[in-house]
Amino acid sequence: MSKYVPKLSELKQEFEKKKPALLKEDYSGKEWWDLPVEFRDGNWCFPGKTEVLEDLGFPNPRKWAATDADWQLPDGWEKTIRDGLKSRLKRFRSFKLFLDTCVRCGACADKCHFFLGTGDPKNMPVLRAELIRSVYRNDFPLAEKILKGFSGSRKLTAEVIKEWHLYFNQCTECRRCSVFCPMGIDTAEITMMARELLNLIGVNNNWILAPVSNCNRTGNHLGIEPHTFVQNIESLVEDIEDLTGIKVNPTFNRKGAEILFITPSGDVFGDPGVYTMMGYLLLFHHIGLDYTISTYASEGGNFGMFTSNEMMKKLNAKMYHEAKRLGVKWILGGECGHMWRVVHQYMDTMNGPADFLEEPVSPITGTRFSNAAATKMVHIAEFTADLIHHKKLKLDPKRNDHLLTTFHDSCNVARGMGMFEEPRYVLRSVCNSFHEMAENTIREQTFCCGSGSGLNAEEFMDIRMRGGFPRASAVRQVQETHKVNTLVTICAIDRASLPTLMKYWNPGVSVYGLHELVGNALVMKGEKKRTEDLRESPMTGLGEGEE
Amino acid sequence: MTIEWGRAVQENKKNILDAWMSRSLLLFSGKMAAASPVAEALHQALGMVLDNCEKNSELLTDGLVQLSRILAVQDMPPSQAMSLFFELKKIIPELSLKGSQKQSLKQLDMDALQSRLEELTLQAFDSYMMQREKICQLKLDESKRMLFMQLRRAEA
């Protein structure tokens, strides 16, 4: 027998070790916090690299892993957390309110995709929030301190920190639970605070901090230097010319342009985002828009939101600094998720008012976007919907006949901005086959992709597949009933993570950005005969010799 | 000709499926509610496997793929995931006693059942490993997609 074959005793030992914790011991009659916290391959993200933390000036840079027994927390970490919690309770009244008002009704419990996908009770939003609330109760309100035991309070220990790290990184801040909360508690904000606190003692996630560091240094998540950023877009310009015969002419860092266009950098370097970028470029050429792209504010996404308020503010500020420097009138934003949550919900009081910009007015239709009066930033979906509404686009939806579509509402745009109809209006105008998923999985009740808020790490794949299961199930339903083969979305994280989710749960469904379909359908003046879409896939019935 | 244990399965399918489902949920360490979407998908997959367990077919393969797709991303080692097939060895004779046959399966049937369950377990294990391989491939694909433009330039 091979020497590599494990001995029976070793197998038994491994089996015992990996056996689900609840089966090892009887936990009846014990408190919820007695359930053990177990880190296994696939359920934790790699921590921030030392050099990344040093770049950012973040505390406690070191080599460690969640599976280590000793996390090398800094001396006095308990005080750091307590002081951090106190300071945040004072600074953010919403946080205090959310900790104080929960009545444990449980309405949120089965609304979380991570709870539905994992079945883990600590993934119920009510219990996830309780992880931090229990410490807050022990340390703060006097009456509850006296009533300790009745109030569900507990001491802050290293085990609690491990538990926070595990479960606050199984929340994508999607806010589906908050839709159902009768008290209006936004669990995402509790998660944001918990992650801020963890960052204070160096408990973190490299998939979040590396993009933050890159963005802080070069302006985008992947750390693409300005010349490469331009080269990438020029390369897409060549592709567009090959496919359509049209040469589009984006400009970079041009002072005096009317509009600054900012999109997630995934649209400039990643597949399938680049096809969405090609769609934008075709659209802007089609309407003769006076716009420019910045190589400094080369990222719409803002992973600062998953790190700290200060970092979110700093990364958001670069977009507005650049708009000021270039002297544009307003900003047009691409298809992104959390960029829009930051802009729509936090920007005005965080970096605003952006009174050096003008209230956005479409130069093509004259529509005044008074909803963007404060932020001076318009979402591309509403901009395009307005163009279509005013019949400013020549569209041939037949060109998308090879795509049988459904639409995934991106959490931050749907729940964070209330934008439901504009993307659907655009989608219906550019394709002939569109089927909605089940009512309780779309619009404000949309299910998250399972990888938002910086959890798109490959080492976290098992949990991502489980967290994304409710979304995948809804897609599967329309795949089976309507032969849907295309999942359209308006978020860069979705475009990065949903292809993986679909390939795992629903093979045969591909993921597209909305403006990729716009780009396919646009009939450009002087174009050559179009037989292939922007991915160079044949368009149904439009091949050579077909009419 | 339908073998005896196969007939016992078909005649008591609902009871066997329910029992198998309850025991399969234990794999999730008591955390997965029976009415959850995952449990629903698991029920459907177990049903497909049970319907087609007597002989190999495309439907059986589909059922095993659906089942292993769910199991391959859970917090449990492969050995534990596969153990659910051994549960059938206990469930089928136990529930057959309560069914229309009113008698236990003969030793010969038990041997045939045992042999078939071993085959099914091995097929399920292949399917499970295919899903794990797929997870690895998806990780690789995702990295490549993220570096799409860089790789394209490097290749050119």
XYZ file of C-alpha atoms in Angstrom:
703
model
C 0.000 0.000 0.000
C 1.249 3.446 -0.851
C 2.979 5.321 1.901
C 0.767 8.265 1.077
C -2.435 6.487 2.050
C -3.468 7.815 5.460
C -3.838 5.398 8.339
C -7.303 4.615 9.632
C -6.502 6.299 12.934
C -5.475 9.460 11.082
C -8.675 9.441 9.056
C -10.723 8.994 12.209
C -8.903 11.851 13.863
C -9.438 14.104 10.843
C -13.083 13.139 10.663
C -13.597 13.954 14.333
C -11.833 17.253 13.880
C -13.874 18.276 10.883
C -17.179 16.972 12.108
C -19.719 19.776 12.398
C -19.362 21.274 15.807
C -22.905 20.802 17.015
C -22.625 17.050 16.723
C -19.628 16.931 19.014
C -21.397 18.165 22.053
C -24.882 18.713 23.364
C -25.561 22.416 23.304
C -29.115 22.287 24.563
C -29.598 24.642 27.471
C -26.556 26.680 26.567
C -26.462 30.266 25.316
C -26.163 31.057 21.624
C -22.665 32.404 22.119
C -21.507 29.007 23.356
C -21.812 27.655 19.813
C -18.197 27.377 18.691
C -16.647 29.490 15.969
C -14.817 27.391 13.429
C -12.683 28.652 10.592
C -12.275 26.169 7.765
C -10.953 26.348 4.239
C -13.513 28.204 2.183
C -15.163 30.190 5.006
C -12.615 32.949 5.645
C -10.812 35.519 3.537
C -7.053 36.003 3.625
C -6.076 38.859 5.944
C -4.549 42.118 4.724
C -0.932 41.763 3.666
C 1.653 43.500 5.822
C 2.760 45.832 3.023
C -0.837 46.789 2.257
C -1.474 47.798 5.860
C 1.797 49.690 5.975
C 0.900 51.552 2.762
C -2.366 52.630 4.321
C -0.928 53.315 7.767
C -3.386 50.847 9.256
C -2.686 49.278 12.661
C -1.101 45.958 13.534
C 0.464 44.806 10.251
C 1.600 41.190 10.626
C 1.408 37.765 9.060
C -1.504 35.778 10.406
C -4.397 33.554 9.385
C -7.911 33.110 10.759
C -7.111 29.459 11.475
C -4.269 30.461 13.846
C -4.993 29.972 17.532
C -3.286 33.267 18.355
C -4.290 36.198 16.165
C -1.528 38.403 17.552
C -3.910 41.128 18.599
C -2.124 44.278 19.748
C -1.589 45.052 23.441
C -4.617 46.737 24.905
C -6.872 45.660 22.045
C -9.863 45.423 24.400
C -9.537 49.109 25.247
C -9.137 49.976 21.569
C -12.370 48.190 20.744
C -14.256 49.666 23.718
C -13.053 53.179 22.984
C -13.795 52.696 19.289
C -17.292 51.501 20.079
C -17.924 54.417 22.450
C -16.685 56.917 19.916
C -18.856 55.478 17.147
C -21.946 55.368 19.326
C -21.412 59.064 19.936
C -20.633 59.970 16.334
C -23.284 57.875 14.585
C -26.707 58.150 16.159
C -28.064 55.615 13.678
C -25.676 53.020 15.103
C -26.834 53.651 18.660
C -30.455 53.581 17.570
C -29.976 50.283 15.735
C -28.332 48.701 18.753
C -31.017 49.926 21.128
C -34.248 49.371 19.236
C -34.184 45.758 18.080
C -37.072 43.831 19.690
C -35.865 40.446 18.368
C -39.094 39.905 16.424
C -37.174 37.812 13.905
C -38.760 39.328 10.807
C -35.296 39.646 9.315
C -34.206 36.098 10.113
C -35.070 34.281 6.911
C -34.449 37.268 4.630
C -30.668 37.004 4.622
C -29.177 35.108 1.690
C -26.333 33.902 3.909
C -28.776 32.474 6.429
C -30.835 30.884 3.663
C -27.726 29.481 2.026
C -25.875 28.295 5.122
C -28.635 27.718 7.684
C -26.271 29.081 10.321
C -28.346 30.837 13.017
C -25.629 33.440 13.552
C -26.293 34.532 9.983
C -29.768 35.677 10.939
C -29.383 39.459 10.848
C -30.949 39.696 14.294
C -28.360 37.360 15.769
C -25.480 38.761 13.750
C -26.246 42.175 15.223
C -26.536 40.554 18.631
C -22.854 39.595 18.364
C -21.946 43.227 18.881
C -25.049 44.232 20.838
C -24.198 41.708 23.565
C -20.847 43.404 24.118
C -22.433 46.850 23.994
C -24.895 45.766 26.698
C -22.186 44.469 28.952
C -20.022 47.520 28.679
C -22.402 50.423 28.492
C -25.951 51.016 29.755
C -25.821 50.802 33.526
C -29.271 49.306 34.110
C -28.567 46.463 31.727
C -25.189 45.961 33.281
C -26.920 45.363 36.602
C -29.394 43.031 34.917
C -26.577 41.128 33.257
C -27.686 37.645 32.284
C -31.239 38.776 31.631
C -30.067 41.292 29.094
C -28.016 38.940 26.957
C -24.733 40.656 27.659
C -21.292 39.106 27.537
C -17.674 40.013 27.994
C -15.390 41.074 25.199
C -12.875 38.277 24.612
C -10.599 37.159 21.810
C -13.226 34.528 20.932
C -15.777 37.306 20.447
C -13.406 39.031 18.020
C -13.088 35.778 16.064
C -16.840 35.457 15.969
C -17.234 39.042 14.731
C -14.658 38.408 12.019
C -16.411 35.251 10.851
C -19.948 36.590 10.763
C -19.486 40.251 9.852
C -17.672 38.868 6.844
C -20.722 36.794 6.032
C -22.819 39.908 5.545
C -22.612 41.648 2.185
C -24.262 44.808 3.515
C -27.027 44.213 0.973
C -29.763 45.459 3.349
C -32.447 42.974 2.311
C -33.124 42.368 5.998
C -33.728 46.066 6.588
C -36.612 46.040 4.079
C -38.495 43.713 6.414
C -37.478 45.239 9.758
C -40.458 46.940 11.436
C -38.021 49.143 13.361
C -36.112 50.159 10.255
C -32.823 48.765 11.518
C -30.136 48.784 8.874
C -27.968 45.779 9.654
C -25.524 46.855 6.954
C -24.572 49.850 9.072
C -23.982 47.572 12.043
C -21.699 45.457 9.871
C -19.911 48.585 8.669
C -19.253 49.626 12.266
C -18.105 46.138 13.253
C -15.646 46.021 10.367
C -14.354 49.479 11.320
C -13.743 48.259 14.852
C -11.992 45.119 13.642
C -9.735 47.199 11.404
C -8.637 49.154 14.478
C -6.888 46.049 15.807
C -5.698 44.670 12.473
C -8.419 42.078 11.876
C -9.149 42.511 8.216
C -9.534 41.141 4.694
C -6.962 41.508 1.938
C -9.562 41.428 -0.817
C -10.870 44.691 0.631
C -7.673 46.354 1.775
C -5.567 45.670 -1.342
C -8.058 47.499 -3.613
C -8.315 50.286 -1.024
C -4.542 50.657 -1.031
C -4.376 50.530 -4.830
C -7.155 53.045 -5.132
C -5.482 55.292 -2.594
C -2.256 55.225 -4.610
C -3.209 55.016 -8.293
C -6.936 55.767 -8.301
C -8.338 52.326 -9.063
C -8.723 48.907 -7.450
C -6.237 46.965 -9.514
C -3.581 49.645 -9.253
C -3.526 50.311 -12.991
C -1.205 53.189 -13.838
C -2.629 56.035 -15.963
C -0.861 55.020 -19.196
C -2.141 51.433 -18.905
C -5.615 52.695 -18.142
C -5.553 54.701 -21.387
C -4.052 51.793 -23.348
C -6.844 49.489 -22.175
C -9.536 51.852 -23.362
C -7.729 52.487 -26.647
C -7.603 48.757 -27.147
C -11.376 48.623 -26.700
C -11.714 51.476 -29.186
C -9.893 49.286 -31.746
C -12.221 46.384 -30.999
C -15.220 48.632 -31.572
C -13.813 49.740 -34.914
C -13.213 46.130 -35.963
C -16.756 45.158 -35.071
C -18.699 48.193 -36.252
C -16.411 50.144 -38.545
C -16.902 53.126 -36.244
C -13.980 54.906 -34.612
C -15.049 56.325 -31.271
C -12.946 59.057 -29.683
C -12.891 59.126 -25.891
C -10.748 61.849 -24.341
C -8.737 61.664 -21.134
C -8.229 64.301 -18.430
C -9.573 66.971 -20.808
C -10.207 70.254 -19.080
C -13.376 72.049 -20.058
C -15.357 68.934 -21.048
C -19.010 69.219 -20.100
C -19.213 65.862 -18.336
C -16.782 63.686 -16.391
C -17.554 59.987 -16.885
C -16.559 57.690 -14.026
C -17.186 53.955 -13.964
C -15.860 51.032 -11.908
C -12.392 50.098 -13.116
C -13.612 46.549 -13.666
C -15.161 47.948 -16.842
C -11.676 48.851 -18.034
C -9.743 45.712 -17.180
C -12.069 42.782 -16.518
C -14.246 40.400 -18.471
C -17.206 40.913 -18.935
C -17.000 44.539 -17.738
C -15.000 45.639 -20.772
C -17.952 44.869 -23.062
C -20.095 47.191 -20.966
C -17.389 49.836 -21.419
C -17.600 49.320 -25.180
C -21.336 49.920 -24.892
C -20.776 53.227 -23.076
C -18.252 54.365 -25.682
C -20.642 53.558 -28.541
C -23.489 55.343 -26.771
C -21.481 58.516 -26.148
C -20.328 58.549 -29.774
C -23.888 57.968 -30.979
C -25.188 61.065 -29.202
C -22.043 63.192 -29.632
C -21.557 63.668 -25.897
C -18.917 66.148 -24.718
C -17.273 64.022 -22.030
C -13.915 63.046 -20.669
C -12.514 60.132 -18.648
C -10.059 60.687 -15.820
C -6.975 58.551 -15.271
C -6.806 59.873 -11.714
C -10.418 59.299 -10.676
C -10.250 56.030 -12.556
C -12.499 54.099 -10.178
C -16.136 54.474 -9.301
C -16.098 51.670 -6.772
C -15.277 52.562 -3.209
C -13.990 49.756 -1.001
C -13.454 52.381 1.668
C -17.107 51.764 2.439
C -16.149 48.304 3.707
C -13.235 49.645 5.735
C -13.984 52.913 7.538
C -15.937 56.103 7.112
C -12.716 58.064 6.775
C -11.437 55.874 3.964
C -14.799 55.942 2.198
C -14.759 59.729 2.391
C -11.224 59.966 1.053
C -11.827 57.690 -1.920
C -15.102 59.381 -2.746
C -13.441 62.786 -2.590
C -11.115 62.040 -5.488
C -14.026 61.954 -7.932
C -15.127 65.407 -6.877
C -11.604 66.814 -6.745
C -11.099 65.669 -10.283
C -14.420 67.127 -11.434
C -13.330 70.437 -9.914
C -9.851 70.262 -11.448
C -11.189 69.530 -14.913
C -13.902 72.156 -14.642
C -16.727 69.900 -15.814
C -20.384 70.754 -15.193
C -21.400 67.421 -13.693
C -20.498 63.736 -13.354
C -22.016 60.806 -15.188
C -21.528 57.525 -13.344
C -21.343 54.050 -14.868
C -22.916 50.775 -13.819
C -21.761 50.197 -10.251
C -23.275 49.091 -6.974
C -21.700 50.477 -3.840
C -20.352 53.560 -5.668
C -23.969 54.609 -5.942
C -24.754 53.839 -2.331
C -21.844 56.029 -1.252
C -22.855 58.819 -3.620
C -26.566 58.612 -2.976
C -26.569 58.119 0.786
C -23.336 59.469 2.203
C -21.639 61.803 -0.273
C -23.631 64.946 0.413
C -22.976 65.118 4.135
C -19.568 63.471 3.864
C -17.859 65.448 1.077
C -20.613 67.770 -0.042
C -21.955 70.130 -0.981
C -20.496 69.865 -4.472
C -21.531 73.440 -5.157
C -18.724 73.967 -7.659
C -20.677 71.709 -10.063
C -24.002 72.398 -11.762
C -27.298 70.620 -11.335
C -27.084 67.993 -14.096
C -28.944 68.684 -17.326
C -28.814 66.266 -20.243
C -27.190 68.137 -23.126
C -29.118 65.937 -25.557
C -32.674 66.064 -24.205
C -32.564 69.067 -21.882
C -33.884 66.961 -19.015
C -32.907 68.388 -15.641
C -31.918 65.641 -13.185
C -33.181 67.386 -10.084
C -32.828 64.113 -8.134
C -29.066 64.630 -8.483
C -29.177 68.269 -7.407
C -27.105 67.556 -4.299
C -24.555 65.078 -5.625
C -24.326 66.413 -9.220
C -23.893 62.838 -10.352
C -26.292 61.003 -12.683
C -26.619 57.244 -13.044
C -26.017 56.019 -16.583
C -29.237 53.942 -16.530
C -31.420 57.001 -15.934
C -29.384 59.007 -18.451
C -29.917 56.359 -21.143
C -33.567 55.812 -20.200
C -34.107 59.534 -20.698
C -32.419 59.374 -24.127
C -34.651 56.478 -25.163
C -37.742 58.191 -23.787
C -36.970 61.222 -25.963
C -36.279 58.977 -28.967
C -32.692 60.106 -29.277
C -31.295 56.630 -29.905
C -31.596 54.518 -33.028
C -31.967 51.001 -31.689
C -32.425 47.606 -33.269
C -33.421 45.208 -30.454
C -33.304 42.266 -32.917
C -29.543 42.401 -32.583
C -29.959 40.989 -29.087
C -32.306 38.193 -30.160
C -29.672 35.615 -29.257
C -29.990 36.784 -25.651
C -33.019 35.681 -23.637
C -32.743 37.955 -20.658
C -33.683 38.415 -17.049
C -32.617 41.294 -14.807
C -30.792 41.153 -11.496
C -31.404 44.265 -9.389
C -28.110 45.210 -7.822
C -28.644 45.670 -4.073
C -27.095 49.096 -3.702
C -28.814 50.610 -6.716
C -32.177 48.990 -6.032
C -32.430 49.227 -2.240
C -29.899 52.012 -1.816
C -31.279 54.338 -4.503
C -34.745 53.006 -5.262
C -33.872 52.639 -8.932
C -36.049 49.857 -10.314
C -37.696 51.026 -13.520
C -34.967 52.822 -15.466
C -32.790 49.784 -16.174
C -35.864 47.712 -17.048
C -37.060 50.412 -19.427
C -33.663 50.430 -21.145
C -33.526 46.628 -21.241
C -36.988 46.297 -22.771
C -35.985 48.839 -25.419
C -32.816 47.044 -26.492
C -33.927 43.405 -26.521
C -37.016 41.406 -27.410
C -36.920 38.745 -24.722
C -37.081 39.743 -21.075
C -38.553 37.746 -18.214
C -38.683 38.811 -14.588
C -37.586 36.490 -11.820
C -40.008 35.748 -8.960
C -41.491 38.873 -7.391
C -39.934 38.288 -3.953
C -36.430 38.094 -5.453
C -36.346 41.345 -7.416
C -36.616 45.131 -6.971
C -36.399 46.093 -3.282
C -36.485 42.389 -2.348
C -33.625 41.496 -4.649
C -31.223 38.787 -3.503
C -27.554 39.653 -3.315
C -24.990 37.986 -5.585
C -23.398 36.663 -2.363
C -20.045 38.333 -3.005
C -20.654 42.032 -2.359
C -18.933 44.273 0.186
C -15.467 42.952 -0.608
C -16.210 39.253 -0.181
C -15.425 38.301 -3.775
C -12.245 36.537 -2.730
C -11.516 33.234 -4.415
C -10.535 31.570 -1.127
C -14.043 32.392 0.091
C -15.670 30.539 -2.809
C -17.581 27.908 -0.801
C -19.405 30.489 1.280
C -19.981 32.655 -1.793
C -21.658 29.771 -3.577
C -23.859 29.147 -0.555
C -24.654 32.824 -0.024
C -25.483 33.227 -3.702
C -27.757 30.197 -3.736
C -31.069 32.101 -3.321
C -30.204 34.358 -6.272
C -29.117 31.377 -8.358
C -32.361 29.536 -7.532
C -34.425 32.448 -8.804
C -32.419 32.530 -12.033
C -32.803 28.794 -12.395
C -36.568 29.162 -12.277
C -36.632 31.512 -15.304
C -33.971 29.432 -17.011
C -36.278 26.407 -16.789
C -39.541 28.171 -17.572
C -38.435 30.723 -20.195
C -35.112 29.327 -21.416
C -33.362 32.451 -20.123
C -29.661 32.410 -21.013
C -28.671 35.955 -20.060
C -28.532 37.610 -16.672
C -28.306 41.382 -17.065
C -27.047 43.519 -14.216
C -25.826 47.050 -13.483
C -23.076 46.453 -10.944
C -19.388 45.697 -11.459
C -19.204 43.301 -8.508
C -22.154 41.431 -10.000
C -20.393 41.269 -13.340
C -17.332 39.863 -11.586
C -19.074 37.382 -9.295
C -22.294 36.287 -10.985
C -20.537 34.520 -13.897
C -18.963 32.214 -11.310
C -22.226 31.732 -9.454
C -24.056 30.940 -12.686
C -21.402 28.511 -13.909
C -21.658 26.642 -10.642
C -25.415 26.542 -10.086
C -26.910 27.346 -13.493
C -24.600 26.397 -16.353
C -25.794 27.979 -19.592
C -26.572 31.412 -18.168
C -24.118 34.216 -19.003
C -23.825 37.592 -17.344
C -24.032 40.912 -19.194
C -23.924 44.584 -18.298
C -26.956 46.593 -19.379
C -24.939 48.894 -21.635
C -23.356 45.994 -23.405
C -26.819 45.208 -24.740
C -27.303 48.905 -25.519
C -24.049 48.792 -27.499
C -25.240 45.732 -29.407
C -28.544 47.367 -30.307
C -27.284 50.832 -31.267
C -27.471 51.534 -35.001
C -24.476 53.779 -35.555
C -24.323 56.244 -38.398
C -21.914 54.913 -41.049
C -21.494 51.511 -39.424
C -20.682 48.370 -41.358
C -23.077 45.422 -41.384
C -23.217 44.051 -37.849
C -23.196 40.273 -37.582
C -21.474 39.839 -34.240
C -22.189 41.305 -30.841
C -19.568 43.063 -28.720
C -18.279 39.672 -27.515
C -17.854 38.628 -31.140
C -20.660 36.103 -30.748
C -22.930 35.756 -33.781
C -26.188 37.666 -33.660
C -29.171 35.429 -34.456
C -30.332 35.772 -38.057
C -27.830 38.526 -38.812
C -24.986 36.407 -40.135
C -23.412 36.706 -43.544
C -26.025 36.346 -46.285
C -28.880 36.579 -43.800
C -31.275 39.470 -43.567
C -37.548 -7.119 -14.064
C -37.706 -4.986 -10.995
C -35.569 -6.324 -8.192
C -37.220 -6.723 -4.822
C -35.496 -3.910 -3.007
C -36.306 -1.685 -5.986
C -39.976 -2.552 -5.663
C -39.813 -1.799 -1.970
C -38.373 1.608 -2.778
C -41.026 2.432 -5.361
C -43.900 1.302 -3.141
C -42.673 3.282 -0.136
C -41.022 6.119 -1.976
C -42.597 9.006 -0.126
C -41.817 7.594 3.306
C -38.293 6.621 2.309
C -37.651 10.037 0.775
C -38.955 11.839 3.859
C -36.812 9.729 6.157
C -33.770 10.115 3.926
C -34.323 13.848 3.802
C -34.570 14.125 7.605
C -31.340 12.237 8.045
C -29.624 14.209 5.299
C -30.505 17.432 7.071
C -28.566 16.158 10.083
C -25.446 16.496 7.961
C -25.896 20.234 8.260
C -25.433 19.928 12.025
C -29.009 20.850 12.699
C -28.573 24.246 11.123
C -30.559 23.814 7.914
C -34.322 24.290 8.218
C -36.471 21.855 6.268
C -38.312 24.670 4.487
C -35.195 26.532 3.367
C -34.346 26.866 -0.351
C -31.287 24.652 0.131
C -33.371 21.940 1.802
C -35.927 22.222 -0.991
C -33.226 21.742 -3.627
C -31.774 18.877 -1.598
C -35.198 17.223 -1.409
C -35.585 17.516 -5.162
C -32.144 16.042 -5.808
C -32.660 13.156 -3.365
C -36.007 12.464 -5.020
C -34.369 12.272 -8.447
C -31.739 9.889 -7.149
C -34.319 7.717 -5.417
C -36.553 7.632 -8.494
C -33.725 6.394 -10.638
C -31.569 4.485 -8.194
C -32.131 1.002 -9.591
C -30.045 1.403 -12.709
C -27.737 3.921 -14.291
C -29.376 6.541 -16.470
C -29.034 10.187 -17.444
C -31.691 11.089 -14.917
C -29.716 9.394 -12.171
C -26.582 11.261 -13.229
C -28.524 14.551 -13.208
C -29.800 13.783 -9.731
C -26.324 12.965 -8.474
C -24.938 16.156 -10.016
C -27.625 18.257 -8.360
C -27.022 16.535 -5.055
C -23.243 16.791 -5.141
C -23.413 20.436 -6.243
C -25.190 21.227 -2.978
C -22.962 19.040 -0.821
C -19.626 20.077 -2.325
C -19.736 23.600 -0.885
C -20.944 22.726 2.618
C -18.985 22.674 5.864
C -18.370 18.941 5.832
C -15.715 16.587 4.578
C -16.457 14.395 1.529
C -16.653 11.291 3.702
C -19.485 12.784 5.692
C -21.315 14.027 2.620
C -21.206 10.542 1.110
C -22.401 8.924 4.301
C -25.963 9.833 3.397
C -26.051 6.902 0.990
C -25.357 4.510 3.838
C -28.463 5.812 5.539
C -30.515 4.222 2.760
C -29.289 0.818 3.796
C -31.068 1.281 7.101
C -34.057 3.268 5.855
C -35.197 1.029 3.007
C -35.595 -2.233 4.970
C -36.970 -0.370 7.967
C -39.705 1.372 6.006
C -40.423 -1.588 3.764
C -41.689 -3.392 6.836
C -44.341 -0.729 7.213
C -45.265 -0.804 3.535
C -47.471 -3.069 1.504
C -44.994 -5.946 1.507
C -45.406 -6.486 5.230
C -42.227 -8.449 5.371
C -38.606 -7.700 5.583
C -36.341 -7.890 2.577
C -34.667 -11.216 2.058
C -30.970 -11.574 2.606
C -30.447 -11.804 -1.159
C -32.216 -8.489 -1.646
C -30.164 -6.962 1.123
C -26.990 -8.027 -0.627
C -28.233 -6.551 -3.897
C -29.197 -3.334 -2.146
C -25.825 -3.145 -0.427
C -24.035 -3.683 -3.707
C -26.115 -1.060 -5.502
C -25.628 1.484 -2.729
C -21.892 0.995 -2.953
C -22.068 1.688 -6.688
C -24.183 4.756 -6.099
C -21.827 6.033 -3.424
C -18.859 5.745 -5.729
C -20.720 7.483 -8.550
C -21.785 10.206 -6.143
C -18.199 10.592 -5.004
C -17.051 11.043 -8.616
C -19.730 13.638 -9.067
C -18.765 15.359 -5.817
C -15.125 15.528 -6.884
C -16.204 16.922 -10.246
C -17.879 19.784 -8.392
C -14.765 20.413 -6.313
C -12.692 20.448 -9.493
C -15.186 22.890 -10.896
C -14.738 25.162 -7.887
C -10.970 25.163 -8.549
C -11.568 25.924 -12.217
C -13.970 28.739 -11.325
C -11.325 30.305 -9.089
C -8.843 30.197 -11.927
C -11.345 31.540 -14.457
C -12.280 34.370 -12.129
C -8.649 35.427 -11.758
C -8.201 35.314 -15.513
C -11.327 37.388 -16.079
C -10.070 39.974 -13.622
C -6.818 40.270 -15.576
C -8.522 39.994 -18.951
C -6.987 43.074 -20.581
C -3.506 42.444 -19.174
C -3.523 38.845 -20.374
C -4.796 39.924 -23.756
C -1.949 42.389 -24.125
C 0.583 39.853 -22.903
C -0.678 37.280 -25.407
C -0.552 39.822 -28.225
